mmCIF file of C-alpha atoms in Angstrom:
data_model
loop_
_atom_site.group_PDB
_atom_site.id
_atom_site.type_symbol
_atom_site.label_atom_id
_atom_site.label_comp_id
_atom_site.label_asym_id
_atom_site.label_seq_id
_atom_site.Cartn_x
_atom_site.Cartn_y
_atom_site.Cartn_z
ATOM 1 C CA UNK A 1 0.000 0.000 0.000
ATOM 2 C CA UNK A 2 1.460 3.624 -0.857
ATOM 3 C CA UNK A 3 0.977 5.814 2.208
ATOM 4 C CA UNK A 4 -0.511 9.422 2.120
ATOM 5 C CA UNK A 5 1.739 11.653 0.305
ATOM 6 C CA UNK A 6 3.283 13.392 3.517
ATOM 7 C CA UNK A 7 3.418 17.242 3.974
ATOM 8 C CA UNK A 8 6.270 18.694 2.278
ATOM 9 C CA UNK A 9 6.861 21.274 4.435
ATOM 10 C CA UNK A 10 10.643 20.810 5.585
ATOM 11 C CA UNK A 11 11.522 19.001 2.994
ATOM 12 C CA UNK A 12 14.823 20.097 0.702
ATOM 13 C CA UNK A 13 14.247 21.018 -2.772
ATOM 14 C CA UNK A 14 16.133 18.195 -3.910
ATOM 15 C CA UNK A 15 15.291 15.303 -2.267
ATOM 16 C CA UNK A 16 12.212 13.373 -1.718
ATOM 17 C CA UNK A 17 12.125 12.857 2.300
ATOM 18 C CA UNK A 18 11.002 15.463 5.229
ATOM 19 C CA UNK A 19 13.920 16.987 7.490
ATOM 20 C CA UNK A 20 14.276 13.672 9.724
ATOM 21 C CA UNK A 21 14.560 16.124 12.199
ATOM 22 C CA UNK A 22 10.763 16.384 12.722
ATOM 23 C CA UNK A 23 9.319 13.668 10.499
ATOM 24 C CA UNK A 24 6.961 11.056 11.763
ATOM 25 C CA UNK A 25 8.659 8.133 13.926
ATOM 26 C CA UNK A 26 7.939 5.201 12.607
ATOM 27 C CA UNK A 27 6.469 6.111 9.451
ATOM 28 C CA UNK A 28 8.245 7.079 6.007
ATOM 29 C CA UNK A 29 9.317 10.507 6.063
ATOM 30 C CA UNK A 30 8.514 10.493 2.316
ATOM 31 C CA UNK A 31 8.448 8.280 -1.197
ATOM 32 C CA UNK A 32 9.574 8.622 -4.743
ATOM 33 C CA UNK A 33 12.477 9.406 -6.291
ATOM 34 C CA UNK A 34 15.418 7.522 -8.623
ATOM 35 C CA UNK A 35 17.579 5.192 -6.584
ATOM 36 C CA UNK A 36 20.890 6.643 -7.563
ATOM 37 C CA UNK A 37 24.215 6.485 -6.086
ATOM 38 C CA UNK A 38 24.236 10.159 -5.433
ATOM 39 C CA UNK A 39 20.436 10.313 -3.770
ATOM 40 C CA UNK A 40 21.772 7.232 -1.383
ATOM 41 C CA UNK A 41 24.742 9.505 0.058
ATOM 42 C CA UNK A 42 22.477 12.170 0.383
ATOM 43 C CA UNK A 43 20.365 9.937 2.110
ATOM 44 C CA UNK A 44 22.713 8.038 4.654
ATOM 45 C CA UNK A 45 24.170 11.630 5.449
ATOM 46 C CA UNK A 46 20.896 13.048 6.625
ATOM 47 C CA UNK A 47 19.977 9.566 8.624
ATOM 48 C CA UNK A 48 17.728 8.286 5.871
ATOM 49 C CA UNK A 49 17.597 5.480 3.909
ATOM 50 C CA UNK A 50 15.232 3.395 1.748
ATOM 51 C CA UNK A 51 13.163 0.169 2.152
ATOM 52 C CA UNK A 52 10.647 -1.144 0.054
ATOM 53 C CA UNK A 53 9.489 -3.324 -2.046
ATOM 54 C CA UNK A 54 10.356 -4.172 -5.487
ATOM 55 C CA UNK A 55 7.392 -2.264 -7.834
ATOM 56 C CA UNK A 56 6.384 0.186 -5.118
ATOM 57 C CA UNK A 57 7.714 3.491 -4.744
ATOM 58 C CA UNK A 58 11.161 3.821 -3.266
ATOM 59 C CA UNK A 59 10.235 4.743 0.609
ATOM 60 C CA UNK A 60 12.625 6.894 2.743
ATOM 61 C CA UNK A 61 13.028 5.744 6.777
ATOM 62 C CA UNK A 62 14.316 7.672 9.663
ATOM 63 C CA UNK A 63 13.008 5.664 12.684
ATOM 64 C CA UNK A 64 12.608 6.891 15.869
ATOM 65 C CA UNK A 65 14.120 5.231 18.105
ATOM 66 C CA UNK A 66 17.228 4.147 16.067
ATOM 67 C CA UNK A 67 18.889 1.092 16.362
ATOM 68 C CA UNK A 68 23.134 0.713 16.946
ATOM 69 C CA UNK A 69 25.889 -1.114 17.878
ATOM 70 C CA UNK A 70 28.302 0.756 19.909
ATOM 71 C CA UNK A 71 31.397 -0.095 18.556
ATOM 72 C CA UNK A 72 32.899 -1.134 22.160
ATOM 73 C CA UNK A 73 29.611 -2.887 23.168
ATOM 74 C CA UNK A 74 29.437 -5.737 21.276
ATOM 75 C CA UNK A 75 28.937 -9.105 23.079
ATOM 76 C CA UNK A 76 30.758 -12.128 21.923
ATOM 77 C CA UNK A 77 30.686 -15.135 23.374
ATOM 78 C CA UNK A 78 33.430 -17.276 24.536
ATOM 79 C CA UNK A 79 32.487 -20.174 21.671
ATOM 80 C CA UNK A 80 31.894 -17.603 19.365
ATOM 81 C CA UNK A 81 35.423 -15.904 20.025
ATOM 82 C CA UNK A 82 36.829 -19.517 20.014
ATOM 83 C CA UNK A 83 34.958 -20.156 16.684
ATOM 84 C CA UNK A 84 36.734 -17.036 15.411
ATOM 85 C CA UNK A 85 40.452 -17.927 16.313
ATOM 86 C CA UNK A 86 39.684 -21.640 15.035
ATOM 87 C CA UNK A 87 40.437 -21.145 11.514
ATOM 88 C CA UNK A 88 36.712 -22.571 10.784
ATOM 89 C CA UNK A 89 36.458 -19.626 8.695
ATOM 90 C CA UNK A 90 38.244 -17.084 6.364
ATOM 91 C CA UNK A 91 37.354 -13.373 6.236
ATOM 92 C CA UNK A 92 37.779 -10.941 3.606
ATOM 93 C CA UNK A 93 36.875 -7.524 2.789
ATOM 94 C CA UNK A 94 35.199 -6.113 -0.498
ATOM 95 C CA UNK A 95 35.837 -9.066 -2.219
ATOM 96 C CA UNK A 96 32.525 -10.185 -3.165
ATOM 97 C CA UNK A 97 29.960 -7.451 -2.516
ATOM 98 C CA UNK A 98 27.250 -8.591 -4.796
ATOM 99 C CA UNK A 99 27.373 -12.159 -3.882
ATOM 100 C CA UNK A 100 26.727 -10.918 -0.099
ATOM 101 C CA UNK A 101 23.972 -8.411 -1.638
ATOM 102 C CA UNK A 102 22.328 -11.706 -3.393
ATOM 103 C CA UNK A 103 23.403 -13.701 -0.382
ATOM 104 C CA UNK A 104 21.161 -11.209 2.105
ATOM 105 C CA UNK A 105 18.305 -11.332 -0.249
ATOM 106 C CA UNK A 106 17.837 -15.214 -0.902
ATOM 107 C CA UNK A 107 18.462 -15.818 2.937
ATOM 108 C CA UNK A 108 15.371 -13.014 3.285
ATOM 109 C CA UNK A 109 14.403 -14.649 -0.131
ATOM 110 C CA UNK A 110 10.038 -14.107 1.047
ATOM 111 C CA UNK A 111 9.305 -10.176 1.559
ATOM 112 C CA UNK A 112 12.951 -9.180 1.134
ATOM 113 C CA UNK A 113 14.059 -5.768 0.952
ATOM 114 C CA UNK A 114 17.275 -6.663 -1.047
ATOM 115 C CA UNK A 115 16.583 -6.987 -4.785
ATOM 116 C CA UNK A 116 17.587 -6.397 -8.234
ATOM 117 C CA UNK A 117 17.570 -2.693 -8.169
ATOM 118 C CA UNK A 118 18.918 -2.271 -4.750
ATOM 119 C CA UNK A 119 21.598 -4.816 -5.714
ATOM 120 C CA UNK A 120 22.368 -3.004 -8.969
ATOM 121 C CA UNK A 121 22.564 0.819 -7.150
ATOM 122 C CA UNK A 122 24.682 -0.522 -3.881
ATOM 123 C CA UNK A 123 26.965 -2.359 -5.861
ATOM 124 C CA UNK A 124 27.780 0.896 -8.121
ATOM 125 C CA UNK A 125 28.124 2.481 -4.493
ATOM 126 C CA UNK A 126 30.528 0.103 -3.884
ATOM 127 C CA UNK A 127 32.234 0.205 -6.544
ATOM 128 C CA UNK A 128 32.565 4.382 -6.409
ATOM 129 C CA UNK A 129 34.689 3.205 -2.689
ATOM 130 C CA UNK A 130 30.758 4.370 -0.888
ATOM 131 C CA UNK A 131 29.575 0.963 -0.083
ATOM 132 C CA UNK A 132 31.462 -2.421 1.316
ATOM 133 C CA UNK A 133 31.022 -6.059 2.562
ATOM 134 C CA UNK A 134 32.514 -8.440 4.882
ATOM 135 C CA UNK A 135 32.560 -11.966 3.530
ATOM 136 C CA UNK A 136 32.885 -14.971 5.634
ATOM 137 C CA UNK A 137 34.192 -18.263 4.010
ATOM 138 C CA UNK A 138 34.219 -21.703 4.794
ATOM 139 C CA UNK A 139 35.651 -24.862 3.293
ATOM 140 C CA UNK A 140 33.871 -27.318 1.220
ATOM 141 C CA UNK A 141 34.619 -31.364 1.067
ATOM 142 C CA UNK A 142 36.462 -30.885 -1.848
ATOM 143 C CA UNK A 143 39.225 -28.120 -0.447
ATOM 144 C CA UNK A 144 37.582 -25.358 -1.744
ATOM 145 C CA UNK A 145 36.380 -22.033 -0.139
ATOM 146 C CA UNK A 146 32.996 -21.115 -0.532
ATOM 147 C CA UNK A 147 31.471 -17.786 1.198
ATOM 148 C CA UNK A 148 29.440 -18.713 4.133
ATOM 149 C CA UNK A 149 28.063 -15.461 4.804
ATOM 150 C CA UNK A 150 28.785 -12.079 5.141
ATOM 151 C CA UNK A 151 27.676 -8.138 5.924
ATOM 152 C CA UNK A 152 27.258 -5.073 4.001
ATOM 153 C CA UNK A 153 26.623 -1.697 4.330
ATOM 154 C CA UNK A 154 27.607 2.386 3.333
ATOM 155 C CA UNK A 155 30.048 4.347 4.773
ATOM 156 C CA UNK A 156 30.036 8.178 5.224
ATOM 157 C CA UNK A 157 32.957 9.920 6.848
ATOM 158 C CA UNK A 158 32.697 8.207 10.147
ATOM 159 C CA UNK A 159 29.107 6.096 9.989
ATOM 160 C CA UNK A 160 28.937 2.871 9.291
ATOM 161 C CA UNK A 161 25.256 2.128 8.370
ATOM 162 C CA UNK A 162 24.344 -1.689 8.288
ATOM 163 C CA UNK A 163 22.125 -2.626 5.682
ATOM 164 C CA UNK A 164 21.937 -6.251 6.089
ATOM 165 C CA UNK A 165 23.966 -9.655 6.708
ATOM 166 C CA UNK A 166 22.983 -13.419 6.218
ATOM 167 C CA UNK A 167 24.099 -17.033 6.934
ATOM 168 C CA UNK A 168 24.999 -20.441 4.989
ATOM 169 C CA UNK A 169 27.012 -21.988 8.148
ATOM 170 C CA UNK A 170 26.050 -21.792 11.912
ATOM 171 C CA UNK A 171 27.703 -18.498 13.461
ATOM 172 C CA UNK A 172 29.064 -17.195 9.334
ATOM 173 C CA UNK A 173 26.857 -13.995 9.953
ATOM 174 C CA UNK A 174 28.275 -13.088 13.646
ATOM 175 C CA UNK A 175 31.634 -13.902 12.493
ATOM 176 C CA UNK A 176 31.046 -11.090 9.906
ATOM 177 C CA UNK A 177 29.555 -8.821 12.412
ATOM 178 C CA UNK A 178 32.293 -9.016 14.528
ATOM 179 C CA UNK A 179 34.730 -8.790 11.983
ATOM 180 C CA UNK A 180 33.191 -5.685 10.956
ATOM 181 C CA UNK A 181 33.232 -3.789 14.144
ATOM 182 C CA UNK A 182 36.823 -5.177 14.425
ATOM 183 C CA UNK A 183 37.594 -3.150 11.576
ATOM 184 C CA UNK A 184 35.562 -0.021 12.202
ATOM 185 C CA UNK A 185 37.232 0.232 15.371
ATOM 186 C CA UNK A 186 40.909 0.214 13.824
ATOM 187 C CA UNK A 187 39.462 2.814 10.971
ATOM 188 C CA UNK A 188 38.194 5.382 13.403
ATOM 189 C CA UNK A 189 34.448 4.993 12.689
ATOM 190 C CA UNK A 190 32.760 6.614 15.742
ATOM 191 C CA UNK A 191 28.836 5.201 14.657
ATOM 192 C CA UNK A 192 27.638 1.829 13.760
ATOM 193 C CA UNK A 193 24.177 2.261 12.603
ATOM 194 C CA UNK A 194 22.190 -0.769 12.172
ATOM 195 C CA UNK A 195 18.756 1.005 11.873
ATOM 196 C CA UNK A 196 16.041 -1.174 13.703
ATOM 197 C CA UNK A 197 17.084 -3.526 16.416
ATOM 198 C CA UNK A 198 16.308 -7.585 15.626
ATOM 199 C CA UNK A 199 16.625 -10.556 18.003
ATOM 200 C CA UNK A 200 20.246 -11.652 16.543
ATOM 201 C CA UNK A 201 21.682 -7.968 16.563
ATOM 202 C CA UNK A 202 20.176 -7.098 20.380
ATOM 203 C CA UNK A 203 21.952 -10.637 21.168
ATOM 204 C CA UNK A 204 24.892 -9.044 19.878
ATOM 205 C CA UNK A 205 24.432 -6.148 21.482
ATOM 206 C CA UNK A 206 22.675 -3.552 19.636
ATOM 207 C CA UNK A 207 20.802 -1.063 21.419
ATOM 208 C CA UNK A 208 18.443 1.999 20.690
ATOM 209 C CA UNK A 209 18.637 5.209 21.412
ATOM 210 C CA UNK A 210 16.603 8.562 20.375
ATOM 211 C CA UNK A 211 16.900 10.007 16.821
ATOM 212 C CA UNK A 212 17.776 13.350 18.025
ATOM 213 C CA UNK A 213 20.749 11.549 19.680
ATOM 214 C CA UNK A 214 21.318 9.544 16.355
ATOM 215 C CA UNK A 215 21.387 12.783 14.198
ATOM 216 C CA UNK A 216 23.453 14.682 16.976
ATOM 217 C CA UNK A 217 25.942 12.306 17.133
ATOM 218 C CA UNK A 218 25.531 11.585 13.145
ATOM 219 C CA UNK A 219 26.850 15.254 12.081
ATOM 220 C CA UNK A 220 29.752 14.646 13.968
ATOM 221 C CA UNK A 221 30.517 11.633 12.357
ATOM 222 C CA UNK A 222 29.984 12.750 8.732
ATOM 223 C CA UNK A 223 32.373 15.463 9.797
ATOM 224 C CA UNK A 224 35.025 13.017 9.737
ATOM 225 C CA UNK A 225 35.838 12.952 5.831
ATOM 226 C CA UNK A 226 39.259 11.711 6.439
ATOM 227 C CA UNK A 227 38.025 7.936 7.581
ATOM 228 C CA UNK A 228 38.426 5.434 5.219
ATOM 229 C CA UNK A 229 36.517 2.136 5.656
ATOM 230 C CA UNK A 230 40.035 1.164 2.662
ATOM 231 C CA UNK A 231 39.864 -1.767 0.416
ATOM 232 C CA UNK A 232 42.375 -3.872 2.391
ATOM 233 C CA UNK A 233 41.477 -7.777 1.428
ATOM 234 C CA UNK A 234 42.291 -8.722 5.104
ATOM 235 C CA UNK A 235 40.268 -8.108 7.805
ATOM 236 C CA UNK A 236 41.373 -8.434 11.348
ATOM 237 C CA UNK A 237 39.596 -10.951 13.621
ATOM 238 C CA UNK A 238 41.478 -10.596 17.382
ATOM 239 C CA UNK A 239 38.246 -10.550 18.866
ATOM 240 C CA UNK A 240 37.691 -11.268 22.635
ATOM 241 C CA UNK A 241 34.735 -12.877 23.952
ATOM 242 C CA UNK A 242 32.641 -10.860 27.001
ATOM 243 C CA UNK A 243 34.260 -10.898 30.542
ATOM 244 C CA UNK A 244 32.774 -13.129 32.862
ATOM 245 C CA UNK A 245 30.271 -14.626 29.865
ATOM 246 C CA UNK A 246 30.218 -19.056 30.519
ATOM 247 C CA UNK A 247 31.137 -21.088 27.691
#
């Protein structure tokens, strides 16, 4: 169903959302528009991005509360950290974005979010140095590595948002996750944004907090032009489970 074309009071001339600022909280702040590269930096800069289904208008989210991961807060667990320093699995970074793109949307396969022209705009993203994965591999009976799962998402000076991760193998998506915040961490990201909490990312310790908080703290990450999320193929996985947590 298309909603009620909202108000466009407080909305910029060239963009089709309301000033997140004071839109409605758990409603689009507006709909419409070309999915380009350019309109998604826009977007993830202001604390907006899209969700919706293929054939419907393109709708533009800024929920309220917002859901993130604070990059010292994540919880792993003992077997999960042990999992991680096995060798069980192989990590690398930007190496196959649109396979974990295709890999998000089969494991959401009914209702998902992640399709052709989302896959075909994020991976241009990507390949403009905007957008980047974390792929998680694992090896087969015959030898051979095949990815497992990994996590995707855009940067912007110093955000990270999370768009969406998925599984093949038992734990392949937390590895990723983990992985990830490893490597904001060592980048100098200051916000991990994963944009509405779920039962796996609360586990792993995502929170929520106000969106006047998010956008506060959001124009001071922007601000930081000179982080680089880089193209390294290696990405570092010293993680340490939680203090005190039982195997």
């Amino acid at each position: 169903m298309t909603p009620d074309r909202p108000n466009r009071r407080g909305r910029a001339p060239d963009v089709p959302w309301l000033d997140p600022a004071n839109g409605p909280r758990d409603w689009p702040l507006g709909y419409g528009g070309s999915l380009t590269p350019d309109l998604l930096r826009k977007a993830y800069a202001a604390g907006v991005f899209p969700w919706y289904n293929p054939g419907e208008p393109v709708l533009w989210w800024s929920p309220d509360p917002r859901a993130v991961i604070e990059l010292d807060g994540l919880h792993v667990s003992r077997r999960l950290a042990r999992t991680i320093r096995s060798g069980k699995f192989r990590t690398t970074v930007n190496q196959a974005f649109r396979d974990v793109m295709l890999g998000c949307g089969e494991y959401r396969a009914e209702g998902t979010w992640v399709h052709e022209e989302m896959v075909t705009v994020y991976t241009a993203l990507h390949v403009a140095g905007d957008a980047h994965s974390v792929e998680v591999w694992a090896p087969t009976d015959s030898g051979a590595w095949e990815l497992a799962g990994g996590i995707y998402g855009v940067a912007v000076g110093g955000l990270f948002a999370g768009e969406s991760m998925f599984h093949r193998r038992t734990d392949a998506s937390k590895v990723a996750l983990a992985t990830l915040v490893e490597r904001l961490k060592a980048r100098g990201f200051v916000l991990f944004d994963v944009q509405m909490t779920t039962d796996h990312t609360e586990r792993m310790g995502a929170t929520n907090i106000s969106r006047a908080e998010y956008l506060a703290r959001l124009r001071d990450a922007v601000a930081l032009t000179h982080v680089r999320f880089a193209d390294s193929a290696s990405a570092p996985s010293s993680i340490a489970p939680d203090r005190g947590e039982q195997p």
